[in-house]
Amino acid sequence: DMDSTLISIECVDEIADFVGKKAEVSAITEAAMRGELDFNASLTRRVALLKGLSTEVLNEVYNKRLQLNPGAETLLDGLKQRHIRTALVSGGFTFFTDKLQTRLGFDFVLSNRLQINGNNLTGGIDGDIVNADKKAQFLQNTCEAIGATTAQAIAAGDGANDLKKMHLSGLSVAYRAKPTVRAQADIQINYSGLDSILHVLHATTNQTAN
């Protein structure tokens, strides 16, 4: 997951700040991540509020507001050293996932494409929305593509729309997550960084070896 898992922000909330609607959009985001709202409807509603914004705002958010969560780079480096393939799937936007794929070397990415007319956002999304079902299907398809089973996958997230993919995986990680996600995950990371996942892998490897 990207927003609030790999990175410290919810991109849609920060974009909305440029039209003075961050509080309104953040409230919708929070409710959706707690599982209180239909994700498709909530995202459509949030993105509609961005209509007319210049695409330059996306650069502003990426360059000035987006930060990786602690341990993100160490985690990705550690996974590569172990020859573990990586995938970033998000209910957020391709503008950000594409940049993070280049920056961190993810093997696979999937997210929503904001509809653009000229240099402005239309307030719409191109194609199907990446929701909980799409995230789970992406995990399944990615595993099949590399000849793995979902039981061999690790899935990390923080919101209700991550639960279906987490249930499919062999190890689910709730990263500073909503209560409903923490309650259903195999492990929780509430204080330390994402690189804590490497410690779990190390411990699991040692148990298997023994």
mmCIF file with all atom_site columns, C-alpha atoms in Angstrom:
data_model
loop_
_atom_site.group_PDB
_atom_site.id
_atom_site.type_symbol
_atom_site.label_atom_id
_atom_site.label_alt_id
_atom_site.label_comp_id
_atom_site.label_asym_id
_atom_site.label_entity_id
_atom_site.label_seq_id
_atom_site.pdbx_PDB_ins_code
_atom_site.Cartn_x
_atom_site.Cartn_y
_atom_site.Cartn_z
_atom_site.occupancy
_atom_site.B_iso_or_equiv
_atom_site.pdbx_formal_charge
_atom_site.auth_seq_id
_atom_site.auth_comp_id
_atom_site.auth_asym_id
_atom_site.auth_atom_id
_atom_site.pdbx_PDB_model_num
ATOM 1   C CA . ASP A 1 1   ? 0.000   0.000   0.000   1.00 0.00 ? 1   ASP A CA 1
ATOM 2   C CA . MET A 1 2   ? 1.189   3.559   -0.682  1.00 0.00 ? 2   MET A CA 1
ATOM 3   C CA . ASP A 1 3   ? -0.740  6.239   1.208   1.00 0.00 ? 3   ASP A CA 1
ATOM 4   C CA . SER A 1 4   ? -0.043  6.191   4.965   1.00 0.00 ? 4   SER A CA 1
ATOM 5   C CA . THR A 1 5   ? 1.909   2.926   4.584   1.00 0.00 ? 5   THR A CA 1
ATOM 6   C CA . LEU A 1 6   ? 4.852   3.432   2.252   1.00 0.00 ? 6   LEU A CA 1
ATOM 7   C CA . ILE A 1 7   ? 4.507   7.208   2.518   1.00 0.00 ? 7   ILE A CA 1
ATOM 8   C CA . SER A 1 8   ? 3.453   9.437   5.396   1.00 0.00 ? 8   SER A CA 1
ATOM 9   C CA . ILE A 1 9   ? 0.605   11.282  3.664   1.00 0.00 ? 9   ILE A CA 1
ATOM 10  C CA . GLU A 1 10  ? -2.711  10.662  1.955   1.00 0.00 ? 10  GLU A CA 1
ATOM 11  C CA . CYS A 1 11  ? -2.018  12.238  -1.440  1.00 0.00 ? 11  CYS A CA 1
ATOM 12  C CA . VAL A 1 12  ? -5.635  13.077  -2.215  1.00 0.00 ? 12  VAL A CA 1
ATOM 13  C CA . ASP A 1 13  ? -5.913  15.015  1.060   1.00 0.00 ? 13  ASP A CA 1
ATOM 14  C CA . GLU A 1 14  ? -2.811  17.056  0.265   1.00 0.00 ? 14  GLU A CA 1
ATOM 15  C CA . ILE A 1 15  ? -3.999  17.795  -3.276  1.00 0.00 ? 15  ILE A CA 1
ATOM 16  C CA . ALA A 1 16  ? -7.332  18.964  -1.855  1.00 0.00 ? 16  ALA A CA 1
ATOM 17  C CA . ASP A 1 17  ? -5.475  21.430  0.358   1.00 0.00 ? 17  ASP A CA 1
ATOM 18  C CA . PHE A 1 18  ? -4.776  23.492  -2.770  1.00 0.00 ? 18  PHE A CA 1
ATOM 19  C CA . VAL A 1 19  ? -8.502  24.156  -3.174  1.00 0.00 ? 19  VAL A CA 1
ATOM 20  C CA . GLY A 1 20  ? -9.073  24.707  0.536   1.00 0.00 ? 20  GLY A CA 1
ATOM 21  C CA . LYS A 1 21  ? -10.877 21.395  1.005   1.00 0.00 ? 21  LYS A CA 1
ATOM 22  C CA . LYS A 1 22  ? -8.330  19.323  2.909   1.00 0.00 ? 22  LYS A CA 1
ATOM 23  C CA . ALA A 1 23  ? -10.449 19.009  6.061   1.00 0.00 ? 23  ALA A CA 1
ATOM 24  C CA . GLU A 1 24  ? -13.487 17.870  4.082   1.00 0.00 ? 24  GLU A CA 1
ATOM 25  C CA . VAL A 1 25  ? -11.532 15.358  2.003   1.00 0.00 ? 25  VAL A CA 1
ATOM 26  C CA . SER A 1 26  ? -9.535  14.094  5.004   1.00 0.00 ? 26  SER A CA 1
ATOM 27  C CA . ALA A 1 27  ? -12.750 13.332  6.874   1.00 0.00 ? 27  ALA A CA 1
ATOM 28  C CA . ILE A 1 28  ? -13.997 11.250  3.929   1.00 0.00 ? 28  ILE A CA 1
ATOM 29  C CA . THR A 1 29  ? -10.623 9.486   3.644   1.00 0.00 ? 29  THR A CA 1
ATOM 30  C CA . GLU A 1 30  ? -10.579 8.602   7.332   1.00 0.00 ? 30  GLU A CA 1
ATOM 31  C CA . ALA A 1 31  ? -14.101 7.188   7.209   1.00 0.00 ? 31  ALA A CA 1
ATOM 32  C CA . ALA A 1 32  ? -13.268 5.137   4.093   1.00 0.00 ? 32  ALA A CA 1
ATOM 33  C CA . MET A 1 33  ? -10.082 3.760   5.672   1.00 0.00 ? 33  MET A CA 1
ATOM 34  C CA . ARG A 1 34  ? -12.061 2.716   8.754   1.00 0.00 ? 34  ARG A CA 1
ATOM 35  C CA . GLY A 1 35  ? -14.422 0.831   6.444   1.00 0.00 ? 35  GLY A CA 1
ATOM 36  C CA . GLU A 1 36  ? -17.382 3.089   7.147   1.00 0.00 ? 36  GLU A CA 1
ATOM 37  C CA . LEU A 1 37  ? -17.867 4.244   3.539   1.00 0.00 ? 37  LEU A CA 1
ATOM 38  C CA . ASP A 1 38  ? -17.923 2.490   0.175   1.00 0.00 ? 38  ASP A CA 1
ATOM 39  C CA . PHE A 1 39  ? -14.446 3.040   -1.234  1.00 0.00 ? 39  PHE A CA 1
ATOM 40  C CA . ASN A 1 40  ? -15.480 3.611   -4.851  1.00 0.00 ? 40  ASN A CA 1
ATOM 41  C CA . ALA A 1 41  ? -18.102 6.189   -3.928  1.00 0.00 ? 41  ALA A CA 1
ATOM 42  C CA . SER A 1 42  ? -15.809 7.932   -1.454  1.00 0.00 ? 42  SER A CA 1
ATOM 43  C CA . LEU A 1 43  ? -12.930 8.199   -3.920  1.00 0.00 ? 43  LEU A CA 1
ATOM 44  C CA . THR A 1 44  ? -15.211 9.445   -6.688  1.00 0.00 ? 44  THR A CA 1
ATOM 45  C CA . ARG A 1 45  ? -16.531 12.084  -4.307  1.00 0.00 ? 45  ARG A CA 1
ATOM 46  C CA . ARG A 1 46  ? -13.061 13.176  -3.214  1.00 0.00 ? 46  ARG A CA 1
ATOM 47  C CA . VAL A 1 47  ? -11.611 13.352  -6.710  1.00 0.00 ? 47  VAL A CA 1
ATOM 48  C CA . ALA A 1 48  ? -14.611 15.374  -7.939  1.00 0.00 ? 48  ALA A CA 1
ATOM 49  C CA . LEU A 1 49  ? -13.600 18.101  -5.478  1.00 0.00 ? 49  LEU A CA 1
ATOM 50  C CA . LEU A 1 50  ? -10.258 18.447  -7.308  1.00 0.00 ? 50  LEU A CA 1
ATOM 51  C CA . LYS A 1 51  ? -11.842 19.503  -10.603 1.00 0.00 ? 51  LYS A CA 1
ATOM 52  C CA . GLY A 1 52  ? -10.003 22.356  -12.316 1.00 0.00 ? 52  GLY A CA 1
ATOM 53  C CA . LEU A 1 53  ? -6.770  22.047  -10.364 1.00 0.00 ? 53  LEU A CA 1
ATOM 54  C CA . SER A 1 54  ? -3.551  22.408  -12.347 1.00 0.00 ? 54  SER A CA 1
ATOM 55  C CA . THR A 1 55  ? -1.469  19.265  -12.684 1.00 0.00 ? 55  THR A CA 1
ATOM 56  C CA . GLU A 1 56  ? 1.408   21.328  -11.271 1.00 0.00 ? 56  GLU A CA 1
ATOM 57  C CA . VAL A 1 57  ? -0.211  20.737  -7.899  1.00 0.00 ? 57  VAL A CA 1
ATOM 58  C CA . LEU A 1 58  ? 0.724   17.050  -8.189  1.00 0.00 ? 58  LEU A CA 1
ATOM 59  C CA . ASN A 1 59  ? 4.384   18.026  -8.521  1.00 0.00 ? 59  ASN A CA 1
ATOM 60  C CA . GLU A 1 60  ? 4.041   20.332  -5.526  1.00 0.00 ? 60  GLU A CA 1
ATOM 61  C CA . VAL A 1 61  ? 2.658   17.506  -3.398  1.00 0.00 ? 61  VAL A CA 1
ATOM 62  C CA . TYR A 1 62  ? 5.336   15.041  -4.508  1.00 0.00 ? 62  TYR A CA 1
ATOM 63  C CA . ASN A 1 63  ? 8.272   17.417  -4.135  1.00 0.00 ? 63  ASN A CA 1
ATOM 64  C CA . LYS A 1 64  ? 7.264   19.275  -0.977  1.00 0.00 ? 64  LYS A CA 1
ATOM 65  C CA . ARG A 1 65  ? 4.858   17.124  1.035   1.00 0.00 ? 65  ARG A CA 1
ATOM 66  C CA . LEU A 1 66  ? 5.433   13.466  0.242   1.00 0.00 ? 66  LEU A CA 1
ATOM 67  C CA . GLN A 1 67  ? 7.856   11.693  2.568   1.00 0.00 ? 67  GLN A CA 1
ATOM 68  C CA . LEU A 1 68  ? 8.676   8.020   2.823   1.00 0.00 ? 68  LEU A CA 1
ATOM 69  C CA . ASN A 1 69  ? 7.740   6.424   6.098   1.00 0.00 ? 69  ASN A CA 1
ATOM 70  C CA . PRO A 1 70  ? 10.634  5.373   8.357   1.00 0.00 ? 70  PRO A CA 1
ATOM 71  C CA . GLY A 1 71  ? 12.456  2.280   7.181   1.00 0.00 ? 71  GLY A CA 1
ATOM 72  C CA . ALA A 1 72  ? 10.949  2.257   3.678   1.00 0.00 ? 72  ALA A CA 1
ATOM 73  C CA . GLU A 1 73  ? 14.219  2.432   1.762   1.00 0.00 ? 73  GLU A CA 1
ATOM 74  C CA . THR A 1 74  ? 15.905  -0.054  4.094   1.00 0.00 ? 74  THR A CA 1
ATOM 75  C CA . LEU A 1 75  ? 13.000  -2.465  3.593   1.00 0.00 ? 75  LEU A CA 1
ATOM 76  C CA . LEU A 1 76  ? 13.132  -2.234  -0.190  1.00 0.00 ? 76  LEU A CA 1
ATOM 77  C CA . ASP A 1 77  ? 16.906  -2.649  -0.242  1.00 0.00 ? 77  ASP A CA 1
ATOM 78  C CA . GLY A 1 78  ? 16.661  -5.649  2.074   1.00 0.00 ? 78  GLY A CA 1
ATOM 79  C CA . LEU A 1 79  ? 14.005  -7.327  -0.032  1.00 0.00 ? 79  LEU A CA 1
ATOM 80  C CA . LYS A 1 80  ? 16.086  -6.857  -3.187  1.00 0.00 ? 80  LYS A CA 1
ATOM 81  C CA . GLN A 1 81  ? 19.103  -8.410  -1.458  1.00 0.00 ? 81  GLN A CA 1
ATOM 82  C CA . ARG A 1 82  ? 16.935  -11.426 -0.682  1.00 0.00 ? 82  ARG A CA 1
ATOM 83  C CA . HIS A 1 83  ? 15.720  -11.542 -4.316  1.00 0.00 ? 83  HIS A CA 1
ATOM 84  C CA . ILE A 1 84  ? 12.138  -10.916 -3.219  1.00 0.00 ? 84  ILE A CA 1
ATOM 85  C CA . ARG A 1 85  ? 9.970   -9.237  -5.857  1.00 0.00 ? 85  ARG A CA 1
ATOM 86  C CA . THR A 1 86  ? 8.079   -6.124  -4.798  1.00 0.00 ? 86  THR A CA 1
ATOM 87  C CA . ALA A 1 87  ? 4.754   -4.587  -5.789  1.00 0.00 ? 87  ALA A CA 1
ATOM 88  C CA . LEU A 1 88  ? 3.060   -1.305  -4.941  1.00 0.00 ? 88  LEU A CA 1
ATOM 89  C CA . VAL A 1 89  ? -0.740  -1.268  -5.167  1.00 0.00 ? 89  VAL A CA 1
ATOM 90  C CA . SER A 1 90  ? -2.732  1.791   -4.217  1.00 0.00 ? 90  SER A CA 1
ATOM 91  C CA . GLY A 1 91  ? -6.149  3.352   -4.195  1.00 0.00 ? 91  GLY A CA 1
ATOM 92  C CA . GLY A 1 92  ? -4.155  6.525   -4.853  1.00 0.00 ? 92  GLY A CA 1
ATOM 93  C CA . PHE A 1 93  ? -2.818  7.808   -8.124  1.00 0.00 ? 93  PHE A CA 1
ATOM 94  C CA . THR A 1 94  ? -0.403  6.737   -10.856 1.00 0.00 ? 94  THR A CA 1
ATOM 95  C CA . PHE A 1 95  ? 1.369   10.106  -10.797 1.00 0.00 ? 95  PHE A CA 1
ATOM 96  C CA . PHE A 1 96  ? 2.807   9.135   -7.420  1.00 0.00 ? 96  PHE A CA 1
ATOM 97  C CA . THR A 1 97  ? 3.157   5.362   -7.782  1.00 0.00 ? 97  THR A CA 1
ATOM 98  C CA . ASP A 1 98  ? 5.065   5.753   -11.052 1.00 0.00 ? 98  ASP A CA 1
ATOM 99  C CA . LYS A 1 99  ? 7.547   8.123   -9.420  1.00 0.00 ? 99  LYS A CA 1
ATOM 100 C CA . LEU A 1 100 ? 7.958   5.824   -6.436  1.00 0.00 ? 100 LEU A CA 1
ATOM 101 C CA . GLN A 1 101 ? 8.479   2.829   -8.708  1.00 0.00 ? 101 GLN A CA 1
ATOM 102 C CA . THR A 1 102 ? 11.348  4.643   -10.416 1.00 0.00 ? 102 THR A CA 1
ATOM 103 C CA . ARG A 1 103 ? 12.754  5.870   -7.117  1.00 0.00 ? 103 ARG A CA 1
ATOM 104 C CA . LEU A 1 104 ? 12.543  2.617   -5.148  1.00 0.00 ? 104 LEU A CA 1
ATOM 105 C CA . GLY A 1 105 ? 12.604  -0.038  -7.861  1.00 0.00 ? 105 GLY A CA 1
ATOM 106 C CA . PHE A 1 106 ? 9.241   -1.738  -7.416  1.00 0.00 ? 106 PHE A CA 1
ATOM 107 C CA . ASP A 1 107 ? 8.745   -4.578  -9.895  1.00 0.00 ? 107 ASP A CA 1
ATOM 108 C CA . PHE A 1 108 ? 4.988   -4.053  -10.252 1.00 0.00 ? 108 PHE A CA 1
ATOM 109 C CA . VAL A 1 109 ? 2.585   -1.164  -9.606  1.00 0.00 ? 109 VAL A CA 1
ATOM 110 C CA . LEU A 1 110 ? -1.147  -0.555  -9.854  1.00 0.00 ? 110 LEU A CA 1
ATOM 111 C CA . SER A 1 111 ? -3.141  2.552   -8.944  1.00 0.00 ? 111 SER A CA 1
ATOM 112 C CA . ASN A 1 112 ? -5.782  4.966   -10.215 1.00 0.00 ? 112 ASN A CA 1
ATOM 113 C CA . ARG A 1 113 ? -5.211  7.303   -13.146 1.00 0.00 ? 113 ARG A CA 1
ATOM 114 C CA . LEU A 1 114 ? -6.497  10.827  -12.646 1.00 0.00 ? 114 LEU A CA 1
ATOM 115 C CA . GLN A 1 115 ? -8.379  12.165  -15.656 1.00 0.00 ? 115 GLN A CA 1
ATOM 116 C CA . ILE A 1 116 ? -6.637  15.195  -17.146 1.00 0.00 ? 116 ILE A CA 1
ATOM 117 C CA . ASN A 1 117 ? -7.776  17.705  -19.753 1.00 0.00 ? 117 ASN A CA 1
ATOM 118 C CA . GLY A 1 118 ? -4.895  19.822  -20.977 1.00 0.00 ? 118 GLY A CA 1
ATOM 119 C CA . ASN A 1 119 ? -3.064  20.771  -17.790 1.00 0.00 ? 119 ASN A CA 1
ATOM 120 C CA . ASN A 1 120 ? -6.002  20.463  -15.417 1.00 0.00 ? 120 ASN A CA 1
ATOM 121 C CA . LEU A 1 121 ? -7.731  17.721  -13.466 1.00 0.00 ? 121 LEU A CA 1
ATOM 122 C CA . THR A 1 122 ? -11.263 17.010  -14.664 1.00 0.00 ? 122 THR A CA 1
ATOM 123 C CA . GLY A 1 123 ? -12.448 15.643  -11.328 1.00 0.00 ? 123 GLY A CA 1
ATOM 124 C CA . GLY A 1 124 ? -12.727 12.128  -12.752 1.00 0.00 ? 124 GLY A CA 1
ATOM 125 C CA . ILE A 1 125 ? -10.758 8.867   -12.875 1.00 0.00 ? 125 ILE A CA 1
ATOM 126 C CA . ASP A 1 126 ? -9.865  6.918   -16.022 1.00 0.00 ? 126 ASP A CA 1
ATOM 127 C CA . GLY A 1 127 ? -10.753 3.237   -15.940 1.00 0.00 ? 127 GLY A CA 1
ATOM 128 C CA . ASP A 1 128 ? -11.816 1.010   -13.063 1.00 0.00 ? 128 ASP A CA 1
ATOM 129 C CA . ILE A 1 129 ? -11.146 2.189   -9.527  1.00 0.00 ? 129 ILE A CA 1
ATOM 130 C CA . VAL A 1 130 ? -8.472  0.271   -7.630  1.00 0.00 ? 130 VAL A CA 1
ATOM 131 C CA . ASN A 1 131 ? -10.500 -0.819  -4.603  1.00 0.00 ? 131 ASN A CA 1
ATOM 132 C CA . ALA A 1 132 ? -10.173 -3.735  -2.164  1.00 0.00 ? 132 ALA A CA 1
ATOM 133 C CA . ASP A 1 133 ? -11.200 -6.304  -4.789  1.00 0.00 ? 133 ASP A CA 1
ATOM 134 C CA . LYS A 1 134 ? -8.756  -4.918  -7.359  1.00 0.00 ? 134 LYS A CA 1
ATOM 135 C CA . LYS A 1 135 ? -5.954  -4.931  -4.802  1.00 0.00 ? 135 LYS A CA 1
ATOM 136 C CA . ALA A 1 136 ? -6.604  -8.582  -3.971  1.00 0.00 ? 136 ALA A CA 1
ATOM 137 C CA . GLN A 1 137 ? -6.780  -9.499  -7.661  1.00 0.00 ? 137 GLN A CA 1
ATOM 138 C CA . PHE A 1 138 ? -3.528  -7.648  -8.286  1.00 0.00 ? 138 PHE A CA 1
ATOM 139 C CA . LEU A 1 139 ? -1.836  -9.697  -5.565  1.00 0.00 ? 139 LEU A CA 1
ATOM 140 C CA . GLN A 1 140 ? -3.186  -12.907 -7.088  1.00 0.00 ? 140 GLN A CA 1
ATOM 141 C CA . ASN A 1 141 ? -2.137  -11.936 -10.620 1.00 0.00 ? 141 ASN A CA 1
ATOM 142 C CA . THR A 1 142 ? 1.316   -10.786 -9.544  1.00 0.00 ? 142 THR A CA 1
ATOM 143 C CA . CYS A 1 143 ? 1.981   -14.025 -7.688  1.00 0.00 ? 143 CYS A CA 1
ATOM 144 C CA . GLU A 1 144 ? 0.905   -16.034 -10.726 1.00 0.00 ? 144 GLU A CA 1
ATOM 145 C CA . ALA A 1 145 ? 3.136   -13.919 -12.981 1.00 0.00 ? 145 ALA A CA 1
ATOM 146 C CA . ILE A 1 146 ? 6.250   -14.761 -10.972 1.00 0.00 ? 146 ILE A CA 1
ATOM 147 C CA . GLY A 1 147 ? 5.347   -18.390 -10.277 1.00 0.00 ? 147 GLY A CA 1
ATOM 148 C CA . ALA A 1 148 ? 4.539   -17.917 -6.598  1.00 0.00 ? 148 ALA A CA 1
ATOM 149 C CA . THR A 1 149 ? 1.503   -18.632 -4.452  1.00 0.00 ? 149 THR A CA 1
ATOM 150 C CA . THR A 1 150 ? -0.300  -15.993 -2.415  1.00 0.00 ? 150 THR A CA 1
ATOM 151 C CA . ALA A 1 151 ? 0.773   -17.932 0.679   1.00 0.00 ? 151 ALA A CA 1
ATOM 152 C CA . GLN A 1 152 ? 4.323   -16.822 -0.178  1.00 0.00 ? 152 GLN A CA 1
ATOM 153 C CA . ALA A 1 153 ? 3.328   -13.155 -0.277  1.00 0.00 ? 153 ALA A CA 1
ATOM 154 C CA . ILE A 1 154 ? 3.656   -10.489 2.382   1.00 0.00 ? 154 ILE A CA 1
ATOM 155 C CA . ALA A 1 155 ? 1.016   -7.750  2.236   1.00 0.00 ? 155 ALA A CA 1
ATOM 156 C CA . ALA A 1 156 ? 1.209   -4.514  4.222   1.00 0.00 ? 156 ALA A CA 1
ATOM 157 C CA . GLY A 1 157 ? -1.455  -1.849  4.629   1.00 0.00 ? 157 GLY A CA 1
ATOM 158 C CA . ASP A 1 158 ? -3.254  0.465   6.990   1.00 0.00 ? 158 ASP A CA 1
ATOM 159 C CA . GLY A 1 159 ? -6.858  0.780   5.814   1.00 0.00 ? 159 GLY A CA 1
ATOM 160 C CA . ALA A 1 160 ? -9.982  -1.311  5.343   1.00 0.00 ? 160 ALA A CA 1
ATOM 161 C CA . ASN A 1 161 ? -9.432  -1.421  1.582   1.00 0.00 ? 161 ASN A CA 1
ATOM 162 C CA . ASP A 1 162 ? -6.216  -3.395  2.223   1.00 0.00 ? 162 ASP A CA 1
ATOM 163 C CA . LEU A 1 163 ? -7.882  -6.231  4.128   1.00 0.00 ? 163 LEU A CA 1
ATOM 164 C CA . LYS A 1 164 ? -8.852  -8.466  1.191   1.00 0.00 ? 164 LYS A CA 1
ATOM 165 C CA . LYS A 1 165 ? -5.317  -8.534  -0.163  1.00 0.00 ? 165 LYS A CA 1
ATOM 166 C CA . MET A 1 166 ? -3.946  -9.029  3.346   1.00 0.00 ? 166 MET A CA 1
ATOM 167 C CA . HIS A 1 167 ? -6.253  -12.017 3.914   1.00 0.00 ? 167 HIS A CA 1
ATOM 168 C CA . LEU A 1 168 ? -4.925  -13.605 0.717   1.00 0.00 ? 168 LEU A CA 1
ATOM 169 C CA . SER A 1 169 ? -1.295  -13.275 1.744   1.00 0.00 ? 169 SER A CA 1
ATOM 170 C CA . GLY A 1 170 ? 0.778   -15.662 3.805   1.00 0.00 ? 170 GLY A CA 1
ATOM 171 C CA . LEU A 1 171 ? 1.815   -12.828 6.118   1.00 0.00 ? 171 LEU A CA 1
ATOM 172 C CA . SER A 1 172 ? -0.248  -9.693  6.660   1.00 0.00 ? 172 SER A CA 1
ATOM 173 C CA . VAL A 1 173 ? 1.270   -6.573  8.202   1.00 0.00 ? 173 VAL A CA 1
ATOM 174 C CA . ALA A 1 174 ? -0.748  -3.730  9.715   1.00 0.00 ? 174 ALA A CA 1
ATOM 175 C CA . TYR A 1 175 ? 1.456   -0.632  9.566   1.00 0.00 ? 175 TYR A CA 1
ATOM 176 C CA . ARG A 1 176 ? 0.269   2.088   11.982  1.00 0.00 ? 176 ARG A CA 1
ATOM 177 C CA . ALA A 1 177 ? -3.144  0.956   10.869  1.00 0.00 ? 177 ALA A CA 1
ATOM 178 C CA . LYS A 1 178 ? -6.792  1.525   11.682  1.00 0.00 ? 178 LYS A CA 1
ATOM 179 C CA . PRO A 1 179 ? -8.151  -0.645  14.544  1.00 0.00 ? 179 PRO A CA 1
ATOM 180 C CA . THR A 1 180 ? -10.125 -2.942  12.223  1.00 0.00 ? 180 THR A CA 1
ATOM 181 C CA . VAL A 1 181 ? -6.947  -3.681  10.257  1.00 0.00 ? 181 VAL A CA 1
ATOM 182 C CA . ARG A 1 182 ? -4.791  -4.239  13.325  1.00 0.00 ? 182 ARG A CA 1
ATOM 183 C CA . ALA A 1 183 ? -7.354  -6.713  14.636  1.00 0.00 ? 183 ALA A CA 1
ATOM 184 C CA . GLN A 1 184 ? -7.163  -8.851  11.490  1.00 0.00 ? 184 GLN A CA 1
ATOM 185 C CA . ALA A 1 185 ? -3.454  -8.714  10.664  1.00 0.00 ? 185 ALA A CA 1
ATOM 186 C CA . ASP A 1 186 ? -0.851  -11.359 11.486  1.00 0.00 ? 186 ASP A CA 1
ATOM 187 C CA . ILE A 1 187 ? 1.534   -8.725  12.832  1.00 0.00 ? 187 ILE A CA 1
ATOM 188 C CA . GLN A 1 188 ? 1.313   -5.050  13.754  1.00 0.00 ? 188 GLN A CA 1
ATOM 189 C CA . ILE A 1 189 ? 3.934   -2.331  13.378  1.00 0.00 ? 189 ILE A CA 1
ATOM 190 C CA . ASN A 1 190 ? 2.769   0.519   15.568  1.00 0.00 ? 190 ASN A CA 1
ATOM 191 C CA . TYR A 1 191 ? 5.965   2.333   16.547  1.00 0.00 ? 191 TYR A CA 1
ATOM 192 C CA . SER A 1 192 ? 8.983   1.104   14.602  1.00 0.00 ? 192 SER A CA 1
ATOM 193 C CA . GLY A 1 193 ? 9.703   1.486   10.877  1.00 0.00 ? 193 GLY A CA 1
ATOM 194 C CA . LEU A 1 194 ? 8.772   -0.566  7.851   1.00 0.00 ? 194 LEU A CA 1
ATOM 195 C CA . ASP A 1 195 ? 12.158  -2.264  7.976   1.00 0.00 ? 195 ASP A CA 1
ATOM 196 C CA . SER A 1 196 ? 10.817  -4.229  10.969  1.00 0.00 ? 196 SER A CA 1
ATOM 197 C CA . ILE A 1 197 ? 9.396   -6.552  8.322   1.00 0.00 ? 197 ILE A CA 1
ATOM 198 C CA . LEU A 1 198 ? 12.966  -7.649  7.605   1.00 0.00 ? 198 LEU A CA 1
ATOM 199 C CA . HIS A 1 199 ? 13.359  -8.773  11.229  1.00 0.00 ? 199 HIS A CA 1
ATOM 200 C CA . VAL A 1 200 ? 10.235  -10.917 10.876  1.00 0.00 ? 200 VAL A CA 1
ATOM 201 C CA . LEU A 1 201 ? 11.636  -12.452 7.683   1.00 0.00 ? 201 LEU A CA 1
ATOM 202 C CA . HIS A 1 202 ? 14.938  -13.161 9.397   1.00 0.00 ? 202 HIS A CA 1
ATOM 203 C CA . ALA A 1 203 ? 13.220  -14.830 12.343  1.00 0.00 ? 203 ALA A CA 1
ATOM 204 C CA . THR A 1 204 ? 10.974  -16.890 10.061  1.00 0.00 ? 204 THR A CA 1
ATOM 205 C CA . THR A 1 205 ? 13.945  -18.014 7.966   1.00 0.00 ? 205 THR A CA 1
ATOM 206 C CA . ASN A 1 206 ? 15.816  -19.116 11.063  1.00 0.00 ? 206 ASN A CA 1
ATOM 207 C CA . GLN A 1 207 ? 12.809  -21.090 12.346  1.00 0.00 ? 207 GLN A CA 1
ATOM 208 C CA . THR A 1 208 ? 12.460  -22.820 8.972   1.00 0.00 ? 208 THR A CA 1
ATOM 209 C CA . ALA A 1 209 ? 16.164  -23.660 8.908   1.00 0.00 ? 209 ALA A CA 1
ATOM 210 C CA . ASN A 1 210 ? 15.950  -25.137 12.387  1.00 0.00 ? 210 ASN A CA 1
#
